[in-house]
């Protein structure tokens, strides 16, 4: 089982590495955005003065887009190309294909976040004190990425074609990111509700508690995050078990 | 390996199989013939366990881990290298097995380090076929393996499939080509009218339909 997972992961890693275009959306685009907004707002984009808060916003984007583009779309693409079907028969278990992809995406997203942090450190000397926070963020991501995969696994069982899923996820990213913009000034109870529904809100809270930058970490807060994580890890496993192996775009 | 009294409806309510019964002969090339859309691939999916198969209609088939299944389409992105793709398939089957380009058949050695994007459709299909044949399984399923191959490659492909049966493995394949079909060690099944309309050897099919060629015999059976 573990050996097969290693074999599939190595193969997936090579495939993902060769498809470097995905880096444009998950890494290059936020880097360009960071540079432009930093220059045009004197370092305070969207009125956010705290560099740590800005940084978390970018991490949220990189993780969510990485999971959607690199992971969920990759699996849907594998289903449509018959890779999932053929390699489930060869490997004997479709969960191996799922988990090997997840392992590769955790690694890729970690590298992307690391490179992004590096660029921030180079471009903004005021970010040097954030070095421990950056290291903490990388550690938290190991737990956070599988939880966010759980949030978005429902895409795997939707009987939709790739183009429609692509449109849906673009909207999903837009709404998700919009709901965490500080300008909205949402009431705390609404933020708690969104923590359970919006992966971006969940990530903000998770980083906030994990890195102790919210300044008001309570047991209830930790309980909410743990409960939501447990729920999505359990619910997210259902699509893994029940995802169709056959293509949605053709009978075969 | 038997399928007994199997009925199945497509999601759009069309009946694909109606009390279908079929028996596949072990150690032979079992060839499933039928027109487009008759359900050959769907039946292979059930045999492979890709579609959930119940024990009752599907009797004596090995579990998924003992089956190799070559499907229509090429399941690799262009960036995969030939030797890496086959090595991965072999290692999923036998994790400690060593595999390198020297173990490839002569017709694939020249392209061992080529990427899939640089291969023709026929070469890609041949690579997948080789990967499937390298697996050590009890049952091999091939879905139109000769599709898109030129005459020379199709002959090589059929020869490779025959070696599996010669080793005592059971092969089930679908095809629309009659020219390259092996004459011995073959068991034909004609899928028509939502069930198996004929089973037997090519000679028996021709005798039953009073025809001189397999193609003619098949057309008569299907009509």
PDB file of C-alpha atoms in Angstrom, chain B residues 58-171:
ATOM      1  CA  UNK B  58     -20.428 -12.457 -12.342  1.00  0.00           C
ATOM      2  CA  UNK B  59     -19.156 -15.820 -11.276  1.00  0.00           C
ATOM      3  CA  UNK B  60     -15.512 -16.895 -11.152  1.00  0.00           C
ATOM      4  CA  UNK B  61     -13.893 -13.618 -12.226  1.00  0.00           C
ATOM      5  CA  UNK B  62     -10.750 -12.625 -10.321  1.00  0.00           C
ATOM      6  CA  UNK B  63     -10.717  -9.578  -8.053  1.00  0.00           C
ATOM      7  CA  UNK B  64      -9.670  -6.209  -9.507  1.00  0.00           C
ATOM      8  CA  UNK B  65      -6.073  -6.578  -8.305  1.00  0.00           C
ATOM      9  CA  UNK B  66      -5.699  -9.688 -10.507  1.00  0.00           C
ATOM     10  CA  UNK B  67      -7.038  -8.003 -13.651  1.00  0.00           C
ATOM     11  CA  UNK B  68      -5.241  -5.862 -16.264  1.00  0.00           C
ATOM     12  CA  UNK B  69      -7.446  -3.575 -18.335  1.00  0.00           C
ATOM     13  CA  UNK B  70      -6.461  -1.621 -21.450  1.00  0.00           C
ATOM     14  CA  UNK B  71      -9.042   0.988 -22.245  1.00  0.00           C
ATOM     15  CA  UNK B  72      -9.896   3.135 -25.201  1.00  0.00           C
ATOM     16  CA  UNK B  73      -8.036   6.447 -25.047  1.00  0.00           C
ATOM     17  CA  UNK B  74      -4.531   7.292 -23.854  1.00  0.00           C
ATOM     18  CA  UNK B  75      -4.487   7.941 -20.114  1.00  0.00           C
ATOM     19  CA  UNK B  76      -1.189   9.850 -19.979  1.00  0.00           C
ATOM     20  CA  UNK B  77      -0.340  13.504 -20.344  1.00  0.00           C
ATOM     21  CA  UNK B  78       2.197  14.428 -22.995  1.00  0.00           C
ATOM     22  CA  UNK B  79       4.951  14.923 -20.444  1.00  0.00           C
ATOM     23  CA  UNK B  80       5.192  11.248 -19.454  1.00  0.00           C
ATOM     24  CA  UNK B  81       8.142   9.312 -20.888  1.00  0.00           C
ATOM     25  CA  UNK B  82       7.567   5.870 -22.375  1.00  0.00           C
ATOM     26  CA  UNK B  83       9.973   4.009 -20.111  1.00  0.00           C
ATOM     27  CA  UNK B  84       8.775   5.876 -16.995  1.00  0.00           C
ATOM     28  CA  UNK B  85       5.126   5.113 -17.757  1.00  0.00           C
ATOM     29  CA  UNK B  86       5.754   1.388 -18.244  1.00  0.00           C
ATOM     30  CA  UNK B  87       8.077   1.246 -15.222  1.00  0.00           C
ATOM     31  CA  UNK B  88       5.369   2.814 -13.092  1.00  0.00           C
ATOM     32  CA  UNK B  89       2.829   0.248 -14.286  1.00  0.00           C
ATOM     33  CA  UNK B  90       5.240  -2.639 -13.623  1.00  0.00           C
ATOM     34  CA  UNK B  91       6.134  -1.321 -10.164  1.00  0.00           C
ATOM     35  CA  UNK B  92       2.492  -0.913  -9.187  1.00  0.00           C
ATOM     36  CA  UNK B  93       2.123  -4.586 -10.072  1.00  0.00           C
ATOM     37  CA  UNK B  94       5.392  -5.771  -8.518  1.00  0.00           C
ATOM     38  CA  UNK B  95       6.919  -3.019  -6.363  1.00  0.00           C
ATOM     39  CA  UNK B  96      10.370  -4.612  -6.172  1.00  0.00           C
ATOM     40  CA  UNK B  97      10.646  -5.452  -9.883  1.00  0.00           C
ATOM     41  CA  UNK B  98      13.447  -3.747 -11.805  1.00  0.00           C
ATOM     42  CA  UNK B  99      12.469  -2.320 -15.150  1.00  0.00           C
ATOM     43  CA  UNK B 100      14.502  -0.382 -17.683  1.00  0.00           C
ATOM     44  CA  UNK B 101      14.512   0.316 -21.408  1.00  0.00           C
ATOM     45  CA  UNK B 102      16.465  -2.875 -22.144  1.00  0.00           C
ATOM     46  CA  UNK B 103      13.374  -4.898 -21.178  1.00  0.00           C
ATOM     47  CA  UNK B 104      11.225  -3.254 -23.808  1.00  0.00           C
ATOM     48  CA  UNK B 105      10.432  -5.107 -27.035  1.00  0.00           C
ATOM     49  CA  UNK B 106      12.491  -4.103 -30.067  1.00  0.00           C
ATOM     50  CA  UNK B 107       9.707  -1.988 -31.598  1.00  0.00           C
ATOM     51  CA  UNK B 108       9.623   0.267 -28.509  1.00  0.00           C
ATOM     52  CA  UNK B 109      13.335   0.559 -27.704  1.00  0.00           C
ATOM     53  CA  UNK B 110      13.858   3.487 -30.085  1.00  0.00           C
ATOM     54  CA  UNK B 111      11.166   5.525 -28.364  1.00  0.00           C
ATOM     55  CA  UNK B 112      11.962   4.446 -24.791  1.00  0.00           C
ATOM     56  CA  UNK B 113      12.955   7.955 -23.729  1.00  0.00           C
ATOM     57  CA  UNK B 114      10.429   9.826 -25.845  1.00  0.00           C
ATOM     58  CA  UNK B 115       7.619  11.802 -24.288  1.00  0.00           C
ATOM     59  CA  UNK B 116       4.039  10.801 -25.058  1.00  0.00           C
ATOM     60  CA  UNK B 117       3.514  14.157 -26.757  1.00  0.00           C
ATOM     61  CA  UNK B 118       6.154  13.199 -29.351  1.00  0.00           C
ATOM     62  CA  UNK B 119       4.550   9.853 -30.255  1.00  0.00           C
ATOM     63  CA  UNK B 120       1.914   9.091 -32.851  1.00  0.00           C
ATOM     64  CA  UNK B 121      -1.502   7.847 -31.716  1.00  0.00           C
ATOM     65  CA  UNK B 122      -0.612   4.301 -32.769  1.00  0.00           C
ATOM     66  CA  UNK B 123       2.719   4.346 -30.899  1.00  0.00           C
ATOM     67  CA  UNK B 124       1.010   5.604 -27.749  1.00  0.00           C
ATOM     68  CA  UNK B 125      -1.480   2.773 -27.947  1.00  0.00           C
ATOM     69  CA  UNK B 126       1.328   0.261 -28.415  1.00  0.00           C
ATOM     70  CA  UNK B 127       3.103   1.604 -25.318  1.00  0.00           C
ATOM     71  CA  UNK B 128      -0.025   1.255 -23.179  1.00  0.00           C
ATOM     72  CA  UNK B 129      -0.551  -2.230 -24.552  1.00  0.00           C
ATOM     73  CA  UNK B 130       3.024  -3.186 -23.658  1.00  0.00           C
ATOM     74  CA  UNK B 131       2.538  -1.811 -20.138  1.00  0.00           C
ATOM     75  CA  UNK B 132      -0.606  -3.900 -19.720  1.00  0.00           C
ATOM     76  CA  UNK B 133       1.097  -7.030 -21.069  1.00  0.00           C
ATOM     77  CA  UNK B 134       3.985  -6.539 -18.614  1.00  0.00           C
ATOM     78  CA  UNK B 135       1.583  -6.912 -15.675  1.00  0.00           C
ATOM     79  CA  UNK B 136       1.334 -10.350 -14.124  1.00  0.00           C
ATOM     80  CA  UNK B 137      -2.395 -10.836 -13.796  1.00  0.00           C
ATOM     81  CA  UNK B 138      -4.885 -13.685 -14.262  1.00  0.00           C
ATOM     82  CA  UNK B 139      -7.276 -11.907 -16.583  1.00  0.00           C
ATOM     83  CA  UNK B 140      -6.440  -9.363 -19.313  1.00  0.00           C
ATOM     84  CA  UNK B 141      -9.077  -7.084 -20.816  1.00  0.00           C
ATOM     85  CA  UNK B 142      -8.398  -5.199 -24.047  1.00  0.00           C
ATOM     86  CA  UNK B 143     -10.901  -2.718 -25.437  1.00  0.00           C
ATOM     87  CA  UNK B 144     -10.408  -2.328 -29.194  1.00  0.00           C
ATOM     88  CA  UNK B 145      -6.603  -2.552 -28.862  1.00  0.00           C
ATOM     89  CA  UNK B 146      -6.021  -2.332 -32.615  1.00  0.00           C
ATOM     90  CA  UNK B 147      -7.975   0.908 -33.021  1.00  0.00           C
ATOM     91  CA  UNK B 148      -5.804   3.528 -34.745  1.00  0.00           C
ATOM     92  CA  UNK B 149      -2.960   1.115 -35.514  1.00  0.00           C
ATOM     93  CA  UNK B 150      -1.569   0.538 -38.980  1.00  0.00           C
ATOM     94  CA  UNK B 151      -1.556  -3.006 -40.350  1.00  0.00           C
ATOM     95  CA  UNK B 152       2.003  -3.718 -39.202  1.00  0.00           C
ATOM     96  CA  UNK B 153       1.442  -2.445 -35.649  1.00  0.00           C
ATOM     97  CA  UNK B 154      -1.912  -4.258 -35.465  1.00  0.00           C
ATOM     98  CA  UNK B 155      -0.193  -7.560 -36.312  1.00  0.00           C
ATOM     99  CA  UNK B 156       2.467  -6.892 -33.623  1.00  0.00           C
ATOM    100  CA  UNK B 157      -0.250  -6.048 -31.124  1.00  0.00           C
ATOM    101  CA  UNK B 158      -2.218  -9.211 -31.799  1.00  0.00           C
ATOM    102  CA  UNK B 159       0.926 -11.286 -31.591  1.00  0.00           C
ATOM    103  CA  UNK B 160       1.668  -9.765 -28.154  1.00  0.00           C
ATOM    104  CA  UNK B 161      -1.866 -10.554 -26.953  1.00  0.00           C
ATOM    105  CA  UNK B 162      -1.588 -14.132 -28.199  1.00  0.00           C
ATOM    106  CA  UNK B 163       1.552 -14.681 -26.097  1.00  0.00           C
ATOM    107  CA  UNK B 164      -0.541 -13.996 -22.979  1.00  0.00           C
ATOM    108  CA  UNK B 165      -3.010 -16.746 -23.880  1.00  0.00           C
ATOM    109  CA  UNK B 166      -0.090 -19.029 -24.752  1.00  0.00           C
ATOM    110  CA  UNK B 167       1.124 -18.568 -21.168  1.00  0.00           C
ATOM    111  CA  UNK B 168      -2.241 -19.807 -19.915  1.00  0.00           C
ATOM    112  CA  UNK B 169      -3.696 -16.366 -19.142  1.00  0.00           C
ATOM    113  CA  UNK B 170      -7.306 -15.559 -19.948  1.00  0.00           C
ATOM    114  CA  UNK B 171      -7.827 -12.701 -22.383  1.00  0.00           C
TER     115      UNK B 171
END
